[in-house]
Coordinates of C-alpha atoms and ligand atoms in Angstrom, one line a residue:
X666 CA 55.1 -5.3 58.2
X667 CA 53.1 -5.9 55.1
X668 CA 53.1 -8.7 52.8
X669 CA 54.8 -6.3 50.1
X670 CA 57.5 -4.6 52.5
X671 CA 58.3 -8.0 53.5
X672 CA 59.3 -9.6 50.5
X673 CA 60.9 -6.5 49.2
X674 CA 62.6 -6.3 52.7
X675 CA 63.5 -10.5 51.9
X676 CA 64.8 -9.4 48.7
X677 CA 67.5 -6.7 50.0
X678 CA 69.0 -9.2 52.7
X679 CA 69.3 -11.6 49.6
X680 CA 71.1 -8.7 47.1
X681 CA 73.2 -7.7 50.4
X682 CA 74.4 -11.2 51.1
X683 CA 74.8 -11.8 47.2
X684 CA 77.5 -9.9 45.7
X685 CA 78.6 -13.2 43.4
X686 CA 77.0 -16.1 42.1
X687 CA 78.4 -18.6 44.2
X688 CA 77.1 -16.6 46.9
X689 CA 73.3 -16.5 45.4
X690 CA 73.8 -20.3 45.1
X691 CA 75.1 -20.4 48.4
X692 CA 71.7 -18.0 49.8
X693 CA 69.4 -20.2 47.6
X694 CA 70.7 -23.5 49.1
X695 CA 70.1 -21.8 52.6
X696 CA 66.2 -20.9 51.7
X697 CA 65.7 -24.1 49.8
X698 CA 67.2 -26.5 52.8
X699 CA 64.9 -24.7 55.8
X700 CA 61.9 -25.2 53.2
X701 CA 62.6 -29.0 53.7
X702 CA 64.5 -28.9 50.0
X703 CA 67.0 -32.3 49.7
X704 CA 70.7 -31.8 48.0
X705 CA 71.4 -34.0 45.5
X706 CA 74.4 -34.6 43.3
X707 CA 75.2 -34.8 39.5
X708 CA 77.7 -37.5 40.7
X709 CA 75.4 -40.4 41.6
X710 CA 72.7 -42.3 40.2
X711 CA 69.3 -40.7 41.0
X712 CA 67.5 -44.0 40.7
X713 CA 65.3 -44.6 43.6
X714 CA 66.4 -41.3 45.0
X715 CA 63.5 -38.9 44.3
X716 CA 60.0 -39.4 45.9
X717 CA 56.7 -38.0 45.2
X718 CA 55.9 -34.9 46.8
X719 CA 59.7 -34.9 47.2
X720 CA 61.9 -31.5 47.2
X721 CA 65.2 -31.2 45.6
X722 CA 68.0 -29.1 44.5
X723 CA 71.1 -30.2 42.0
X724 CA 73.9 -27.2 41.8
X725 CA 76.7 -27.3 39.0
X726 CA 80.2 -25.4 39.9
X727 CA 78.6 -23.9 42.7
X728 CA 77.3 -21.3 40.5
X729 CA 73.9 -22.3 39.1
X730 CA 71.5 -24.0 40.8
X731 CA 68.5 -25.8 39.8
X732 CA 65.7 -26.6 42.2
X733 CA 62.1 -28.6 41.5
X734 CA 59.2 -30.4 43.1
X735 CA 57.8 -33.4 42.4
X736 CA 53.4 -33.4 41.9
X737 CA 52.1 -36.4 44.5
X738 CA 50.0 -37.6 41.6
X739 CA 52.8 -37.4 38.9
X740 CA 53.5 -40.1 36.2
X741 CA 56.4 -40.2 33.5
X742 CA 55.3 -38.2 30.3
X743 CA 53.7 -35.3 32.4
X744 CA 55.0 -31.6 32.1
X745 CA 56.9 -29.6 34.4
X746 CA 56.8 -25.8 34.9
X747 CA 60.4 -23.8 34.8
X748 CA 61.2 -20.9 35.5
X749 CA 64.6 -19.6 34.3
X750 CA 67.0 -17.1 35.3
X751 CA 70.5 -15.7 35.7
X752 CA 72.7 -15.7 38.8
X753 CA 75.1 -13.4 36.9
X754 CA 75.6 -9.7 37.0
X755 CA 78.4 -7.6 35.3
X756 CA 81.4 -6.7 37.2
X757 CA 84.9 -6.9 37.5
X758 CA 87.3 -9.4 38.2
X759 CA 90.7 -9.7 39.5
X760 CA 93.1 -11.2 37.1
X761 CA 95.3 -14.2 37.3
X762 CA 98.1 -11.6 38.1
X763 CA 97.1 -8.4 39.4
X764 CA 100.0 -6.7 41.4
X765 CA 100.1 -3.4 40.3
X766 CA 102.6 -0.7 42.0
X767 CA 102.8 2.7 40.3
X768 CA 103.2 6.4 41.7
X769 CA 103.4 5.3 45.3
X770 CA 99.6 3.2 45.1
X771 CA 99.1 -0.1 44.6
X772 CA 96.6 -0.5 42.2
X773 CA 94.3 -4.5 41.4
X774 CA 94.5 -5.5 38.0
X775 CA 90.9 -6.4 37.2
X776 CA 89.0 -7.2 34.0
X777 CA 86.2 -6.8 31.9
X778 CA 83.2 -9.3 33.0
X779 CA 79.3 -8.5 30.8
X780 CA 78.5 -5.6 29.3
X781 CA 78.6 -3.2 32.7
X782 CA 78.0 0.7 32.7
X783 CA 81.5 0.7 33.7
X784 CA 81.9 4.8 34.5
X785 CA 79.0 4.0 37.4
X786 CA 82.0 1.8 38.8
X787 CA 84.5 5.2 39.5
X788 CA 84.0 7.1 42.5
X789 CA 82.2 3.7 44.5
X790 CA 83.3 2.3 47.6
X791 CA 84.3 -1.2 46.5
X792 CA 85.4 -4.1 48.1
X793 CA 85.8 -8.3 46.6
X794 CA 84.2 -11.4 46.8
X795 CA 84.7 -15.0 45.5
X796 CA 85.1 -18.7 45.8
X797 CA 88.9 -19.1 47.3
X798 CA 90.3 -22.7 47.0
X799 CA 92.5 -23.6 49.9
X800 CA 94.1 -26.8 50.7
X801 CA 93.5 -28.4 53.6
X802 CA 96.6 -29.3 55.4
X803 CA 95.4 -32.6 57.4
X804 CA 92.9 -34.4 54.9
X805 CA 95.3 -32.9 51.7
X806 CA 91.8 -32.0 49.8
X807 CA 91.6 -28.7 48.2
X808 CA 88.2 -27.2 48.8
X809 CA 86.7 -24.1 48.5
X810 CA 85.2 -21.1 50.9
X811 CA 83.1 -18.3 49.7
X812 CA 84.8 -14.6 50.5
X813 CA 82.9 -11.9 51.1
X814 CA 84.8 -8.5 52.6
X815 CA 83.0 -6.3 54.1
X816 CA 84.8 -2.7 54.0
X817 CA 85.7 -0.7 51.7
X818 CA 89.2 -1.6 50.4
X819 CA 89.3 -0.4 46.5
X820 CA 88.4 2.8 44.3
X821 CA 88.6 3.5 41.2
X822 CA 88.9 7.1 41.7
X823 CA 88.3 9.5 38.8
X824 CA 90.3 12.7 37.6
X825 CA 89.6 15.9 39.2
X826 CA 88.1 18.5 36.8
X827 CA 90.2 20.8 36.8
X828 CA 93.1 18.5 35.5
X829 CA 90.7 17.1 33.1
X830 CA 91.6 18.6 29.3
X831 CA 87.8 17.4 28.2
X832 CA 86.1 19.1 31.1
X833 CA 83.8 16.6 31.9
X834 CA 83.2 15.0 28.7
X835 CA 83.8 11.4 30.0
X836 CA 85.7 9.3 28.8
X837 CA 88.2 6.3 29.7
X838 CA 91.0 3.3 28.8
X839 CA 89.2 0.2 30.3
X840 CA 92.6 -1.4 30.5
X841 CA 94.5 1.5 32.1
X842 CA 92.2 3.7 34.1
X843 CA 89.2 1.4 35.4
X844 CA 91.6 -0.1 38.0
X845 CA 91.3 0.2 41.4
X846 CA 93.1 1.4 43.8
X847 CA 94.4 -0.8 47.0
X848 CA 96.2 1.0 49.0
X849 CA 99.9 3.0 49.4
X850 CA 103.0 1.5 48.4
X851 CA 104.6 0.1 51.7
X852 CA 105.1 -3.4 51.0
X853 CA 106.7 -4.7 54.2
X854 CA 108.2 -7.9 52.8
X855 CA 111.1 -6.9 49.9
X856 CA 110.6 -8.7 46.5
X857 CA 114.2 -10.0 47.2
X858 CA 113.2 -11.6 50.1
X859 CA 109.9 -13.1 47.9
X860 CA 113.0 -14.7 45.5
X861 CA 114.7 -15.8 48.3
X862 CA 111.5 -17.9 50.0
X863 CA 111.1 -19.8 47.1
X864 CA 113.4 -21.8 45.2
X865 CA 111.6 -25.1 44.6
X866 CA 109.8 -26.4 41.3
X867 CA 106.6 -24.3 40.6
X868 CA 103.8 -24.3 37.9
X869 CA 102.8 -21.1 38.1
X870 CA 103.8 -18.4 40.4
X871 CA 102.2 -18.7 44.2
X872 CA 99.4 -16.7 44.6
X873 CA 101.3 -14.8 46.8
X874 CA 103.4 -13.9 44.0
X875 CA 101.3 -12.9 41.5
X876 CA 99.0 -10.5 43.7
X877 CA 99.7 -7.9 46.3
X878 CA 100.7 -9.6 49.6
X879 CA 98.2 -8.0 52.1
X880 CA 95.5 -8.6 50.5
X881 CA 96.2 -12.0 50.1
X882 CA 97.1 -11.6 53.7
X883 CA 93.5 -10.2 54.5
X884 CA 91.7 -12.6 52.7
X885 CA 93.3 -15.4 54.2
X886 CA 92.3 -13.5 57.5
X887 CA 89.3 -13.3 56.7
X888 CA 88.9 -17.0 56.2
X889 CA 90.8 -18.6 59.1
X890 CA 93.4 -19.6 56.9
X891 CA 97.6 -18.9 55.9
X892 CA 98.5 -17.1 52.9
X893 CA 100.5 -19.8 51.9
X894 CA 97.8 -22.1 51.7
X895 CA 95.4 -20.2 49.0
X896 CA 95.9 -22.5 46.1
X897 CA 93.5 -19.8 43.8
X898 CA 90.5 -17.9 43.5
X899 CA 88.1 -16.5 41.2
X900 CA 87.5 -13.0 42.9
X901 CA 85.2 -10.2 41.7
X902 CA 84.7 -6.6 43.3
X903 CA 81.2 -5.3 44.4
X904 CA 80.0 -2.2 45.7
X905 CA 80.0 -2.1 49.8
X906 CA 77.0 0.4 49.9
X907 CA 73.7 -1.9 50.6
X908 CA 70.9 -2.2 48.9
X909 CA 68.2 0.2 50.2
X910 CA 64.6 0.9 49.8
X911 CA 64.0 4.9 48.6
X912 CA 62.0 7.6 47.5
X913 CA 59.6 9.3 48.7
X914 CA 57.3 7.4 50.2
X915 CA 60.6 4.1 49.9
X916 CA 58.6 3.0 46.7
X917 CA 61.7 2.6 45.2
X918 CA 64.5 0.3 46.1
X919 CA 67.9 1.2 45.5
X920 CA 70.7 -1.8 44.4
X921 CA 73.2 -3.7 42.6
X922 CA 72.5 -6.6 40.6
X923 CA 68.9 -6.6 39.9
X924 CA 69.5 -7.8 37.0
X925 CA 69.3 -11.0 37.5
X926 CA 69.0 -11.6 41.5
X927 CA 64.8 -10.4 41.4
X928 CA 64.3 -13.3 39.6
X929 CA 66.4 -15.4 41.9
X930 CA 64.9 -14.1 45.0
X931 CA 61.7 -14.3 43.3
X932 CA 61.2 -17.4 41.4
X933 CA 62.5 -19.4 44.8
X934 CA 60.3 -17.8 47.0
X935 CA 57.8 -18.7 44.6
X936 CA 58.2 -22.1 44.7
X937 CA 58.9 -22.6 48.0
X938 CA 55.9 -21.1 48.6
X939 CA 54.0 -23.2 46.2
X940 CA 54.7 -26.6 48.4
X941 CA 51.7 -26.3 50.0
X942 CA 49.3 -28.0 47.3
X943 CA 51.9 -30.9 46.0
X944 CA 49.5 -33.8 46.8
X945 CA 47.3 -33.2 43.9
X946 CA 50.4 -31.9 42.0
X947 CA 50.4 -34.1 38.5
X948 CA 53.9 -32.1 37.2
X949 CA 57.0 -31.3 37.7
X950 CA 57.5 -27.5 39.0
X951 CA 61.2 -26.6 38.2
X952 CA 63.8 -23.2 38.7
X953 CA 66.5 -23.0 37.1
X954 CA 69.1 -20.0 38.0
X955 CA 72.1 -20.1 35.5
X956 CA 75.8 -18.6 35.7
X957 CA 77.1 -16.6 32.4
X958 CA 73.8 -15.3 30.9
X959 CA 76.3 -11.7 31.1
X960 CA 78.8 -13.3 28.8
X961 CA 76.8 -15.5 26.5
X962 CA 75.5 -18.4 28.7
X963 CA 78.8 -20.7 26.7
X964 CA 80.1 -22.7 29.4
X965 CA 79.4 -26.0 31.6
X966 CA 76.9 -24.3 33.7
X967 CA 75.3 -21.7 31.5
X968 CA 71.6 -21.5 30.1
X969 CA 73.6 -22.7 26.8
X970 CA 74.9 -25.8 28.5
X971 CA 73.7 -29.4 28.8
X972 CA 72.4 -28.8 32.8
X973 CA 68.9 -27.9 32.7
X974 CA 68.8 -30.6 29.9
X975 CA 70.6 -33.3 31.5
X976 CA 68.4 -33.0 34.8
X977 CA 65.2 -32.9 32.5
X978 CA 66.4 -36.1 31.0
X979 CA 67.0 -37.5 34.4
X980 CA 64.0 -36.7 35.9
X981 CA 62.1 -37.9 33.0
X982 CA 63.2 -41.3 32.9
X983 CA 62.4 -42.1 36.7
X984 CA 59.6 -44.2 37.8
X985 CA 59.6 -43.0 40.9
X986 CA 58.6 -46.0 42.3
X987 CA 61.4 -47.3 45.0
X988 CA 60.2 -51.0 44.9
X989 CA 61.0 -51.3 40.8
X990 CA 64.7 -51.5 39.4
X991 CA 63.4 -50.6 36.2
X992 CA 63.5 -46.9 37.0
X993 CA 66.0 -45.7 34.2
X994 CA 65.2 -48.0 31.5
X995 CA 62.2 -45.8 30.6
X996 CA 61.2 -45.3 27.3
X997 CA 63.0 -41.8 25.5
X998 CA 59.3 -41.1 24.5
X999 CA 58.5 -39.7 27.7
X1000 CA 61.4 -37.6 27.6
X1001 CA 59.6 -36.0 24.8
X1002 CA 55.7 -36.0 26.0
X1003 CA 57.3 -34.8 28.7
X1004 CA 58.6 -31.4 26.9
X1005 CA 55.7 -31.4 24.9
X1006 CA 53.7 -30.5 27.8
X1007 CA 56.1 -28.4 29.6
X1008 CA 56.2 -24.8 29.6
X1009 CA 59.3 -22.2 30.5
X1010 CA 59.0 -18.5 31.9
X1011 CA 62.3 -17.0 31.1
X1012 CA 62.9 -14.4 33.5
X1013 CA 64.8 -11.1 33.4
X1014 CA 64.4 -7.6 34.1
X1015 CA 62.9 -5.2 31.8
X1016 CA 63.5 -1.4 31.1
X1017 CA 61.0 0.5 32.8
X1018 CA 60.5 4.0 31.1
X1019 CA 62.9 6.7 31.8
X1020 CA 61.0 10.2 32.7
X1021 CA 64.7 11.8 31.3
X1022 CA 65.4 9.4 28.3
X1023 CA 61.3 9.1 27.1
X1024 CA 62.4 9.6 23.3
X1025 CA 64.7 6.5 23.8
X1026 CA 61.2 4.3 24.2
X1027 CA 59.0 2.9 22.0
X1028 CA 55.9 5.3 22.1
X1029 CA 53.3 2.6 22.9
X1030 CA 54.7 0.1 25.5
X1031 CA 56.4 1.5 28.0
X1032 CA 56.5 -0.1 31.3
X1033 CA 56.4 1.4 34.6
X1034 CA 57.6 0.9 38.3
X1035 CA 55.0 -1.0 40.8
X1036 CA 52.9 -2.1 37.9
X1037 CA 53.9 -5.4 37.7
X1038 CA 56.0 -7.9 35.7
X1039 CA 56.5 -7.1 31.7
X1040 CA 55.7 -9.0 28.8
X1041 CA 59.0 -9.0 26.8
X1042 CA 57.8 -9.2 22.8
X1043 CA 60.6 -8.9 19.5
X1044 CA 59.4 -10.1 16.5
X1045 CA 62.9 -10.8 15.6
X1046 CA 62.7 -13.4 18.8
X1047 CA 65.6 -11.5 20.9
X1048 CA 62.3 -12.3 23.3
X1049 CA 60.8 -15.6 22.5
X1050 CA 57.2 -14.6 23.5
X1051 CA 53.8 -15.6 21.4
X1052 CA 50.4 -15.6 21.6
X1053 CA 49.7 -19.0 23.1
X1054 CA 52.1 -18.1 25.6
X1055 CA 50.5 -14.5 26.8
X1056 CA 47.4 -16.3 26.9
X1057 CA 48.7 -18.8 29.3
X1058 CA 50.2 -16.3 31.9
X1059 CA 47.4 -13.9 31.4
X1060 CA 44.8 -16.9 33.0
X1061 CA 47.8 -17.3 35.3
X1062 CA 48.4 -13.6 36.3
X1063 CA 44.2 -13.3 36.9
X1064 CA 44.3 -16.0 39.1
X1065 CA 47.5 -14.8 41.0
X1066 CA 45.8 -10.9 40.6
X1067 CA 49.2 -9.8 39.2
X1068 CA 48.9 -6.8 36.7
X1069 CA 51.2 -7.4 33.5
X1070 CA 52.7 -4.9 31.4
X1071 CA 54.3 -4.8 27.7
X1072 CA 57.2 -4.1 26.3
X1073 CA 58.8 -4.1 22.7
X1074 CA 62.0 -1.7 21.5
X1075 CA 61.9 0.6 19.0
X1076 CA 62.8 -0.3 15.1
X1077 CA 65.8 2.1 15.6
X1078 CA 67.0 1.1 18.9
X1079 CA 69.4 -1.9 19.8
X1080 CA 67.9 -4.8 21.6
X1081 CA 69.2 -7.0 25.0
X1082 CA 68.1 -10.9 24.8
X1083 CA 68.0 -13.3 27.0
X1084 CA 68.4 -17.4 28.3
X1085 CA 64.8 -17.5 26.5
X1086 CA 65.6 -18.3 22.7
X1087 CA 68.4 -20.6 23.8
X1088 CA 66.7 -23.0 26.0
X1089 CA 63.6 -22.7 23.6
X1090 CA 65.9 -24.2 20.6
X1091 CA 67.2 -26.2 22.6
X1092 CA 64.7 -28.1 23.8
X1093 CA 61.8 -26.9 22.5
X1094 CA 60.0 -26.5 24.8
X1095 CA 57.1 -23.8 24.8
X1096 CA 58.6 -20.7 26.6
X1097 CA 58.2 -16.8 27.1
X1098 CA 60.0 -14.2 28.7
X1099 CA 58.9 -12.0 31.2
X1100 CA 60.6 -10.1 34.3
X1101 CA 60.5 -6.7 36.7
X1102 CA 60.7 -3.5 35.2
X1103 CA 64.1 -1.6 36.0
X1104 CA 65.8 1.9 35.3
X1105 CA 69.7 1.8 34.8
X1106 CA 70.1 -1.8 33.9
X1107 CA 73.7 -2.9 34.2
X1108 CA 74.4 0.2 36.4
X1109 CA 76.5 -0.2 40.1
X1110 CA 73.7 1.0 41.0
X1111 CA 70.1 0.3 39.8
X1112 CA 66.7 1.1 40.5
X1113 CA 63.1 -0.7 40.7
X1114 CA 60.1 -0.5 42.2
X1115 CA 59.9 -1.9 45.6
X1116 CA 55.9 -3.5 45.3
X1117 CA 57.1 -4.9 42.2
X1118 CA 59.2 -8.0 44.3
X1119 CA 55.7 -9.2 45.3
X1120 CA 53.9 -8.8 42.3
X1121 CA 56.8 -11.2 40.9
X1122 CA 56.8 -14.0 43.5
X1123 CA 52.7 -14.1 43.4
X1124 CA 53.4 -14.4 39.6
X1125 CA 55.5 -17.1 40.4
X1126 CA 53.7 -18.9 43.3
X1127 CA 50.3 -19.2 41.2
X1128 CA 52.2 -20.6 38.0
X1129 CA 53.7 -23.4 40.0
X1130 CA 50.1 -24.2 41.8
X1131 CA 47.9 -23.6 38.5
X1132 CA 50.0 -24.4 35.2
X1133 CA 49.4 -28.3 35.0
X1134 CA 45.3 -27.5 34.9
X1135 CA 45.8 -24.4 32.3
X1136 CA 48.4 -26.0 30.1
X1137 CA 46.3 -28.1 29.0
X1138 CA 43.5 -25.9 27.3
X1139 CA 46.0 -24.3 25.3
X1140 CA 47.6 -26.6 22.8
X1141 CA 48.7 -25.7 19.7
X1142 CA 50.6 -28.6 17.8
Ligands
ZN1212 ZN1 69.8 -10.1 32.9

């Protein structure tokens, strides 16, 4: 197999096991730990911990990750080289009460979650995925278990034509027609005998109560478990068809969630693959893979939160020298060398041009499939690249042999943004954004170019191994 049907062959198994962002946690913890990567914990002191040429990963609610390497030659003050991402997609997900009978179905409650081409969801063969919380019944801990179903149990099915009064013209209640459909309404167990079960002191309903029994009853099969001991979950619904290479001549590949799980896939591989040269390492090389980009990146674990800054604090005011106990009395000043000299590729996908939807482009910059990651450019810094910044990935993408692309929206046209302009106020740290070119972003269904995963992780792999010797001929105070 070649080089670029393998990675984009290593990027459908990680879409296909992926369908939430515990689960691309869960996939980058698996790639990082056979790449000799160590866990370590928000919860303890990191003093004495970390090693030269050491590996590491740090997650936060089990839904973003960050991961670095340490340079063998590297002293306090020196820069590290992110790159950022999202573990996030748009999608829907079940509500805190979502038993719904009506017309002989039961239907899922479900809700709104990012800004998702929601009529792509009707018609799809759907099933759910989570983080469950169970309690365990001899050690009396609550923990949690990732669920992923695969079959088909939910549609959202849409209206035949000929009933349809606006003959095609599409459109729908978010709140009373995107919901899925479960199943017919034969619910074994009575709702009397539900009152009768239970008569002691409750908080909230059970979760038995509040959603439809069998499926609490399969998802409890599905992990080993009772019903009666699901405590809650957080479960979304994803599309059960797999992610595919196509076209022609399969130069396309065919998938949810590329928006944002590329970059995942990518950056990881990249650094992962950029172990090789950590003796004469001097930095820090860092990613970053945030939750809740797709709803504003507010929460603890978001690209808005105090993570990526807390580790960078951390890291920063380590020795990492075992034999002194001085190692977090530091000085803050290298906290700020230190971001002075660091540099942050915010990655996300970018909108290839569409052969149907041209006029909807800006005339000049339009990027293409298979021809390499994009420059992302808005002078109103939606996209938080400059010149100092292009110049730095363009020695970067020479050395790596990555062909680069650019993009900018037109005047009348809205625009997306990104993690970028958040984490570059925040810490102010030099940063750009970049990422794949894509049709149908936010689609069930999207589509990129399959030679473009490589490109991406060679982008990656060379900025990790080369941006501590480029960084430093291009200063501008
Ligand atoms: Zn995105």
């Amino acid at each position: 197999m070649s080089s670029t049907l393998k990675q984009a062959q290593g990027f459908l198994d990680f879409v296909n096991a992926s369908p939430t962002p515990y689960h691309v946690v869960e996939n980058v913890k698996k790639q990082l730990t056979s790449a000799g990567f160590a866990c370590i914990s928000e919860r303890l002191s990191w003093a004495g911990k970390l090693k030269k040429n050491g590996k590491y990963f740090v997650t936060r609610n089990s839904s973003s990750i960050i991961a670095f390497t340490v340079g063998g030659q590297y002293r306090p003050g020196n820069g590290i080289a992110i790159v950022g991402g999202h573990t996030d997609s748009p999608t829907l997900r079940v509500k805190p009460t979502s038993d719904i009978k009506k017309d002989g179905f039961t239907e899922v409650g479900v809700e709104t979650y990012g800004g998702g081409i929601w009529h792509t969801w009707f018609d799809r063969d759907l099933s759910l995925a989570g983080r469950v919380f169970i309690r365990n019944s001899t050690t009396g801990n609550y923990e949690y278990k990732l669920l992923k179903i695969d079959r088909p149990i939910l549609r959202i099915p849409t209206l035949a034509i000929h009933l349809d009064k606006e003959r095609g013209k599409f459109e729908f209640n978010k709140e009373t027609q995107l919901r899925p459909v479960l199943g017919t309404d034969s619910e074994s167990l009575s709702s009397k005998d539900a009152e009768d079960n239970d008569k002691s002191f409750e908080v909230i309903k059970s979760v038995i109560q509040r959603h439809n029994k069998k499926l609490v009853k399969v998802i409890s099969e599905e992990l080993n478990g009772k019903p009666e001991d699901i405590e809650d979950f957080e479960l979304v619904l994803f599309d059960t068809q797999k992610s595919c290479l196509g076209g022609l001549e399969n130069e396309f590949i065919f998938s949810p969630r590329l928006d944002n799980q590329v970059t995942c896939y990518s950056a990881i591989q990249g650094l992962i693959q950029s172990t090789e040269n950590l003796q004469s390492e001097t930095g820090i090389r860092l990613v970053s893979l945030f939750d809740h980009e797709e709803i504003g990146s507010q929460s603890a674990q978001g690209a808005d939160s105090s993570f990526l800054p807390d580790i960078l604090h951390r890291l920063t005011s380590l020795t990492f020298n075992p034999t002194s106990d001085l190692s977090s009395q530091l000085s803050p000043d290298h906290f700020f060398n230190s971001m002075s000299k660091s540099f942050v590729i915010s990655s996300d996908m970018a909108h290839a041009v569409h052969p149907n939807y041209s006029e909807n482009y800006e005339a000049l910059n339009r990027p293409k499939l298979n021809a390499g990651p994009v420059f992302k450019i808005n002078a109103n810094q939606r996209y938080v690249t400059n010149s100092p910044g292009i110049v730095l990935m363009k020695n970067i993408a020479s050395i790596g042999k990555v062909p680069m692309q650019l993009f900018v929206i037109r005047n009348d046209s809205p625009c997306g943004s990104t993690i970028g302009p958040m984490i570059a106020a925040k810490l102010g740290i030099r940063t750009l954004d970049i990422g794949n070119p894509q049709l149908s972003m936010h689609s069930i269904r999207e589509t990129c170019g399959s030679k473009d995963i490589e490109q991406l992780v060679n982008l990656f792999r060379t900025y990790f191994e080369k941006y501590t010797t480029i960084e430093s001929k291009i200063i501008v105070d």
